[in-house]
Amino acid sequence: MARPVTVVTGGSRGIGAATCVRLAVDGHDVVLGYVRDGEAAERTASAVRAAGAQCVTVRADTSVEADVDRLFATAADTLGPVTGLVNNAGVTGSQGRLADTDTAVLRRVVEVNLLGALLCARRAAQVMSARGSGVIVNVSSAAATLGSPGEYVHYAATKAAVDTLTVGLAKELGPEGIRVNGVAPGVIDTEIHATTGDPGRADRVGATTPLGRAGQAEEIAAAISWLMSPEASYTTGGVLRVAGGR
Ligand code: NAP
């Protein structure tokens, strides 16, 4: 059987990087999208190849339609038809109350987290519908239901929209043999917190969860890889919360 070819957006670092490696171990070839950190992308690609998979890296901003088209075209040209998408690229913008958040931050978070997820899902749907099979996993957040007051309500709102995308697209594409699910991580130990100026957030907030710690990127990757696998063949339209009980 041909190996699945899976596009992972935001595959250079954090949850996306762990997902690329886990998918490689589980038999996927990987198309690794990133936007800025080429060195991290190449490091992760090396780990993917060391796990026995083929990997191509593509610099592509998911909020830009032409970049998304190029991401999928490069995938098809180098590794073959895309069979899977992990819609993972995301940003939190800044931390603080909505009243104090700049319009430019709101716009960027909506453009990356929501428009980017829509553009990638649309491209995947076009490719997969033509083949009559495929799998999509959207990376949401526990913030979608918690709301993230005082931290980033704007970010939480985009993730709630991503959950609605998951539900609707699963219903739209199910009859065509395409499954669509989401994973909603809780607080995970990645660089995203330092990017927002709060490097201690994972430890601090993680300690308040029922499991008493932040999650690791590999624990999210495991959930994503299961949803991508035939083991999850009757699972669609679901959002799997992996949040330490939060
Ligand atoms: P991270 O460590 O900051 O990594 C973000 C990744 O997304 C990087 O690979 C980055 O690429 C890429 N990226 C950012 N903007 C992009 C764009 N416009 N186009 C393409 N790629 C872009 O973040 P993370 O913690 O792994 O988060 C991954 C996903 O999980 C996000 O959707 C996030 O909202 C979600 N999540 C995270 C947590 C958490 O606590 N960490 C909790 C819930 C949900 P470069 O390396 O090139 O910059």
Tab-separated table of C-alpha atoms and ligand atoms in Angstrom:
chain	number	residue	atom	x	y	z
A	1	MET	CA	0.000	0.000	0.000
A	2	ALA	CA	1.208	3.539	-0.783
A	3	ARG	CA	2.298	5.543	2.239
A	4	PRO	CA	-0.036	8.386	3.234
A	5	VAL	CA	1.213	11.850	2.269
A	6	THR	CA	0.320	14.302	5.017
A	7	VAL	CA	0.701	18.081	5.055
A	8	VAL	CA	1.454	19.495	8.507
A	9	THR	CA	1.219	23.287	8.727
A	10	GLY	CA	3.428	24.828	11.400
A	11	GLY	CA	5.542	21.673	11.345
A	12	SER	CA	8.833	23.346	12.215
A	13	ARG	CA	8.350	23.698	15.965
A	14	GLY	CA	6.231	22.678	18.957
A	15	ILE	CA	3.139	20.520	18.475
A	16	GLY	CA	3.542	20.526	14.691
A	17	ALA	CA	7.140	19.292	14.877
A	18	ALA	CA	6.223	16.495	17.302
A	19	THR	CA	3.351	15.588	14.984
A	20	CYS	CA	5.628	15.377	11.941
A	21	VAL	CA	7.934	12.958	13.764
A	22	ARG	CA	5.075	10.881	15.168
A	23	LEU	CA	3.393	10.619	11.760
A	24	ALA	CA	6.716	9.521	10.247
A	25	VAL	CA	7.039	6.779	12.849
A	26	ASP	CA	3.442	5.768	12.061
A	27	GLY	CA	4.171	5.414	8.338
A	28	HIS	CA	3.364	8.789	6.760
A	29	ASP	CA	5.484	10.793	4.358
A	30	VAL	CA	5.386	14.403	5.494
A	31	VAL	CA	5.062	17.810	3.867
A	32	LEU	CA	6.290	20.237	6.519
A	33	GLY	CA	5.009	23.806	6.246
A	34	TYR	CA	6.563	26.699	8.149
A	35	VAL	CA	6.645	30.472	7.838
A	36	ARG	CA	9.850	31.862	9.337
A	37	ASP	CA	12.171	29.429	11.120
A	38	GLY	CA	13.893	27.556	8.306
A	39	GLU	CA	16.512	26.068	10.628
A	40	ALA	CA	13.877	24.534	12.897
A	41	ALA	CA	12.069	23.222	9.812
A	42	GLU	CA	15.232	21.488	8.586
A	43	ARG	CA	15.951	20.058	12.059
A	44	THR	CA	12.476	18.556	12.230
A	45	ALA	CA	12.744	17.303	8.645
A	46	SER	CA	15.965	15.484	9.586
A	47	ALA	CA	14.175	13.795	12.495
A	48	VAL	CA	11.338	12.792	10.162
A	49	ARG	CA	13.793	11.282	7.665
A	50	ALA	CA	15.654	9.510	10.486
A	51	ALA	CA	12.328	7.838	11.304
A	52	GLY	CA	12.271	6.399	7.788
A	53	ALA	CA	9.880	8.787	6.061
A	54	GLN	CA	10.244	11.137	3.131
A	55	CYS	CA	9.947	14.822	4.014
A	56	VAL	CA	9.810	18.061	2.060
A	57	THR	CA	9.848	21.482	3.723
A	58	VAL	CA	7.887	24.396	2.253
A	59	ARG	CA	7.949	27.990	3.463
A	60	ALA	CA	4.292	28.994	3.238
A	61	ASP	CA	2.226	31.494	5.205
A	62	THR	CA	-1.111	29.739	5.683
A	63	SER	CA	-2.969	33.063	5.659
A	64	VAL	CA	-1.857	33.700	2.050
A	65	GLU	CA	-3.837	31.877	-0.630
A	66	ALA	CA	-0.950	31.678	-3.113
A	67	ASP	CA	1.321	30.193	-0.424
A	68	VAL	CA	-1.264	27.534	0.418
A	69	ASP	CA	-1.611	26.656	-3.270
A	70	ARG	CA	2.185	26.353	-3.528
A	71	LEU	CA	2.321	24.207	-0.369
A	72	PHE	CA	-0.103	21.668	-1.820
A	73	ALA	CA	1.385	21.847	-5.340
A	74	THR	CA	4.896	21.186	-3.990
A	75	ALA	CA	3.541	18.292	-1.974
A	76	ALA	CA	1.927	16.689	-5.023
A	77	ASP	CA	5.001	17.296	-7.218
A	78	THR	CA	7.488	15.811	-4.760
A	79	LEU	CA	5.704	13.175	-2.655
A	80	GLY	CA	2.493	12.450	-4.575
A	81	PRO	CA	-1.187	13.215	-3.995
A	82	VAL	CA	-1.935	14.636	-0.561
A	83	THR	CA	-4.003	12.213	1.532
A	84	GLY	CA	-3.968	14.070	4.855
A	85	LEU	CA	-3.822	17.551	6.401
A	86	VAL	CA	-2.936	18.563	9.933
A	87	ASN	CA	-4.140	22.165	10.153
A	88	ASN	CA	-1.833	23.160	13.005
A	89	ALA	CA	-0.242	26.582	12.310
A	90	GLY	CA	-1.448	29.085	14.870
A	91	VAL	CA	-0.556	32.221	16.816
A	92	THR	CA	-1.863	33.813	20.006
A	93	GLY	CA	-0.891	37.402	19.229
A	94	SER	CA	-0.448	39.345	22.449
A	95	GLN	CA	-1.594	38.687	25.992
A	96	GLY	CA	-4.018	40.984	27.782
A	97	ARG	CA	-7.606	42.178	27.892
A	98	LEU	CA	-9.503	42.608	24.636
A	99	ALA	CA	-9.985	46.295	25.454
A	100	ASP	CA	-6.210	46.752	25.266
A	101	THR	CA	-5.527	44.644	22.163
A	102	ASP	CA	-4.495	46.339	18.919
A	103	THR	CA	-6.487	45.875	15.728
A	104	ALA	CA	-3.354	44.621	13.949
A	105	VAL	CA	-3.051	41.792	16.495
A	106	LEU	CA	-6.736	40.871	16.167
A	107	ARG	CA	-6.423	40.855	12.387
A	108	ARG	CA	-3.288	38.684	12.373
A	109	VAL	CA	-4.708	36.117	14.806
A	110	VAL	CA	-7.930	35.822	12.794
A	111	GLU	CA	-6.006	35.634	9.529
A	112	VAL	CA	-3.623	32.881	10.654
A	113	ASN	CA	-5.870	30.826	12.938
A	114	LEU	CA	-9.151	31.079	11.034
A	115	LEU	CA	-8.555	32.232	7.451
A	116	GLY	CA	-5.405	30.093	7.267
A	117	ALA	CA	-7.231	27.023	8.551
A	118	LEU	CA	-10.058	27.655	6.061
A	119	LEU	CA	-7.688	28.105	3.104
A	120	CYS	CA	-5.795	24.906	3.933
A	121	ALA	CA	-8.987	22.926	4.590
A	122	ARG	CA	-10.485	24.182	1.320
A	123	ARG	CA	-7.413	23.165	-0.675
A	124	ALA	CA	-7.372	19.767	1.039
A	125	ALA	CA	-11.089	19.286	0.364
A	126	GLN	CA	-10.552	20.002	-3.332
A	127	VAL	CA	-7.720	17.484	-3.610
A	128	MET	CA	-9.391	14.834	-1.448
A	129	SER	CA	-12.880	15.110	-2.996
A	130	ALA	CA	-11.347	14.368	-6.383
A	131	ARG	CA	-9.887	11.135	-4.930
A	132	GLY	CA	-12.851	10.176	-2.721
A	133	SER	CA	-10.771	9.786	0.438
A	134	GLY	CA	-8.717	11.765	2.922
A	135	VAL	CA	-8.300	12.844	6.530
A	136	ILE	CA	-8.104	16.295	8.110
A	137	VAL	CA	-7.252	17.145	11.718
A	138	ASN	CA	-7.689	20.749	12.846
A	139	VAL	CA	-5.670	21.825	15.876
A	140	SER	CA	-7.995	23.824	18.083
A	141	SER	CA	-7.521	24.684	21.763
A	142	ALA	CA	-9.209	24.159	25.111
A	143	ALA	CA	-9.399	27.962	24.978
A	144	ALA	CA	-12.333	27.544	22.564
A	145	THR	CA	-14.550	26.587	25.502
A	146	LEU	CA	-12.644	28.314	28.344
A	147	GLY	CA	-12.640	31.707	26.582
A	148	SER	CA	-9.205	32.806	27.904
A	149	PRO	CA	-10.411	35.919	29.794
A	150	GLY	CA	-7.647	38.424	30.492
A	151	GLU	CA	-5.227	36.496	28.268
A	152	TYR	CA	-6.466	36.320	24.684
A	153	VAL	CA	-10.196	36.218	24.125
A	154	HIS	CA	-9.499	36.943	20.428
A	155	TYR	CA	-7.434	33.748	20.153
A	156	ALA	CA	-10.081	31.673	21.946
A	157	ALA	CA	-12.722	33.001	19.550
A	158	THR	CA	-10.738	31.868	16.504
A	159	LYS	CA	-10.357	28.384	17.989
A	160	ALA	CA	-14.113	28.135	18.643
A	161	ALA	CA	-14.547	28.958	14.956
A	162	VAL	CA	-12.105	26.197	14.078
A	163	ASP	CA	-14.288	23.745	16.040
A	164	THR	CA	-17.294	24.839	13.994
A	165	LEU	CA	-15.236	24.345	10.842
A	166	THR	CA	-14.532	20.796	12.016
A	167	VAL	CA	-18.208	19.995	12.639
A	168	GLY	CA	-19.472	21.512	9.395
A	169	LEU	CA	-16.773	20.187	7.117
A	170	ALA	CA	-17.099	16.690	8.583
A	171	LYS	CA	-20.785	16.693	7.606
A	172	GLU	CA	-20.048	18.186	4.188
A	173	LEU	CA	-17.264	15.740	3.309
A	174	GLY	CA	-18.333	12.570	5.107
A	175	PRO	CA	-20.396	11.346	2.135
A	176	GLU	CA	-17.243	11.700	-0.003
A	177	GLY	CA	-15.201	9.435	2.260
A	178	ILE	CA	-13.269	12.229	3.971
A	179	ARG	CA	-13.004	12.418	7.781
A	180	VAL	CA	-12.524	15.727	9.624
A	181	ASN	CA	-11.726	15.944	13.333
A	182	GLY	CA	-10.179	18.351	15.789
A	183	VAL	CA	-7.776	18.117	18.707
A	184	ALA	CA	-8.109	20.685	21.491
A	185	PRO	CA	-4.880	20.851	23.505
A	186	GLY	CA	-4.737	22.412	26.948
A	187	VAL	CA	-1.604	24.194	28.064
A	188	ILE	CA	1.336	22.552	26.295
A	189	ASP	CA	5.020	23.183	26.873
A	190	THR	CA	6.061	24.897	23.612
A	191	GLU	CA	7.600	28.222	22.581
A	192	ILE	CA	4.181	29.763	21.883
A	193	HIS	CA	4.028	31.130	25.450
A	194	ALA	CA	7.427	32.834	25.233
A	195	THR	CA	6.360	34.330	21.901
A	196	THR	CA	3.548	36.098	23.766
A	197	GLY	CA	5.992	37.316	26.424
A	198	ASP	CA	5.044	34.772	29.113
A	199	PRO	CA	7.619	31.941	29.032
A	200	GLY	CA	6.558	30.637	32.458
A	201	ARG	CA	2.905	30.188	31.461
A	202	ALA	CA	3.041	26.458	30.698
A	203	ASP	CA	4.423	25.564	34.140
A	204	ARG	CA	2.246	28.059	35.995
A	205	VAL	CA	-1.067	27.207	34.344
A	206	GLY	CA	-0.206	23.517	33.980
A	207	ALA	CA	0.132	23.246	37.781
A	208	THR	CA	-3.528	24.299	38.149
A	209	THR	CA	-4.907	21.498	35.958
A	210	PRO	CA	-6.316	18.262	37.456
A	211	LEU	CA	-3.228	16.383	36.217
A	212	GLY	CA	-1.015	19.051	37.818
A	213	ARG	CA	1.307	19.754	34.895
A	214	ALA	CA	1.541	21.117	31.385
A	215	GLY	CA	1.247	18.664	28.517
A	216	GLN	CA	4.061	17.738	26.158
A	217	ALA	CA	3.844	18.235	22.398
A	218	GLU	CA	4.265	14.472	21.924
A	219	GLU	CA	1.036	13.863	23.886
A	220	ILE	CA	-0.864	15.997	21.371
A	221	ALA	CA	0.930	14.382	18.446
A	222	ALA	CA	-0.252	10.956	19.630
A	223	ALA	CA	-3.896	12.085	19.576
A	224	ILE	CA	-3.484	13.666	16.143
A	225	SER	CA	-1.825	10.578	14.706
A	226	TRP	CA	-4.617	8.334	16.039
A	227	LEU	CA	-7.272	10.541	14.408
A	228	MET	CA	-5.283	10.442	11.144
A	229	SER	CA	-5.092	6.638	11.257
A	230	PRO	CA	-7.488	3.933	10.045
A	231	GLU	CA	-7.984	3.078	13.743
A	232	ALA	CA	-10.232	6.156	13.823
A	233	SER	CA	-12.168	5.095	10.717
A	234	TYR	CA	-15.630	5.762	12.281
A	235	THR	CA	-14.609	8.993	13.984
A	236	THR	CA	-15.524	12.242	12.237
A	237	GLY	CA	-16.804	15.643	13.364
A	238	GLY	CA	-15.295	15.177	16.818
A	239	VAL	CA	-13.023	17.434	18.830
A	240	LEU	CA	-10.769	15.413	21.108
A	241	ARG	CA	-9.809	17.394	24.219
A	242	VAL	CA	-6.259	16.647	25.380
A	243	ALA	CA	-5.991	19.119	28.217
A	244	GLY	CA	-5.079	17.348	31.460
A	245	GLY	CA	-8.672	17.521	32.676
A	246	ARG	CA	-9.069	21.245	32.185
B	1	NAP	P1	4.658	27.195	18.397
B	1	NAP	O1	5.590	26.364	19.177
B	1	NAP	O2	4.695	28.676	18.535
B	1	NAP	O3	4.819	26.818	16.835
B	1	NAP	C1	4.003	27.474	15.921
B	1	NAP	C2	4.209	26.848	14.557
B	1	NAP	O4	3.297	27.471	13.631
B	1	NAP	C3	5.604	27.073	14.005
B	1	NAP	O5	5.940	25.943	13.259
B	1	NAP	C4	5.431	28.304	13.117
B	1	NAP	O6	6.381	28.357	12.059
B	1	NAP	C5	4.043	28.034	12.561
B	1	NAP	N1	3.346	29.213	12.071
B	1	NAP	C6	2.982	30.327	12.770
B	1	NAP	N2	2.345	31.182	11.963
B	1	NAP	C7	2.280	30.605	10.734
B	1	NAP	C8	1.767	30.995	9.480
B	1	NAP	N3	1.146	32.178	9.306
B	1	NAP	N4	1.891	30.142	8.430
B	1	NAP	C9	2.503	28.960	8.588
B	1	NAP	N5	3.031	28.529	9.739
B	1	NAP	C10	2.924	29.354	10.799
B	1	NAP	O7	3.131	26.800	18.687
B	1	NAP	P2	2.494	25.449	19.307
B	1	NAP	O8	2.340	25.645	20.746
B	1	NAP	O9	3.185	24.251	18.789
B	1	NAP	O10	1.026	25.559	18.677
B	1	NAP	C11	0.616	24.763	17.565
B	1	NAP	C12	-0.891	24.820	17.498
B	1	NAP	O11	-1.436	24.332	18.716
B	1	NAP	C13	-1.457	26.222	17.317
B	1	NAP	O12	-2.579	26.188	16.461
B	1	NAP	C14	-1.882	26.607	18.718
B	1	NAP	O13	-2.916	27.563	18.730
B	1	NAP	C15	-2.352	25.251	19.247
B	1	NAP	N6	-2.376	25.166	20.704
B	1	NAP	C16	-1.235	25.305	21.438
B	1	NAP	C17	-1.314	25.225	22.819
B	1	NAP	C18	-0.100	25.369	23.711
B	1	NAP	O14	-0.271	25.526	24.936
B	1	NAP	N7	1.126	25.306	23.178
B	1	NAP	C19	-2.538	25.004	23.442
B	1	NAP	C20	-3.671	24.874	22.665
B	1	NAP	C21	-3.574	24.957	21.285
B	1	NAP	P3	7.854	29.016	12.274
B	1	NAP	O15	8.664	28.014	13.059
B	1	NAP	O16	8.382	29.158	10.883
B	1	NAP	O17	7.683	30.296	13.003
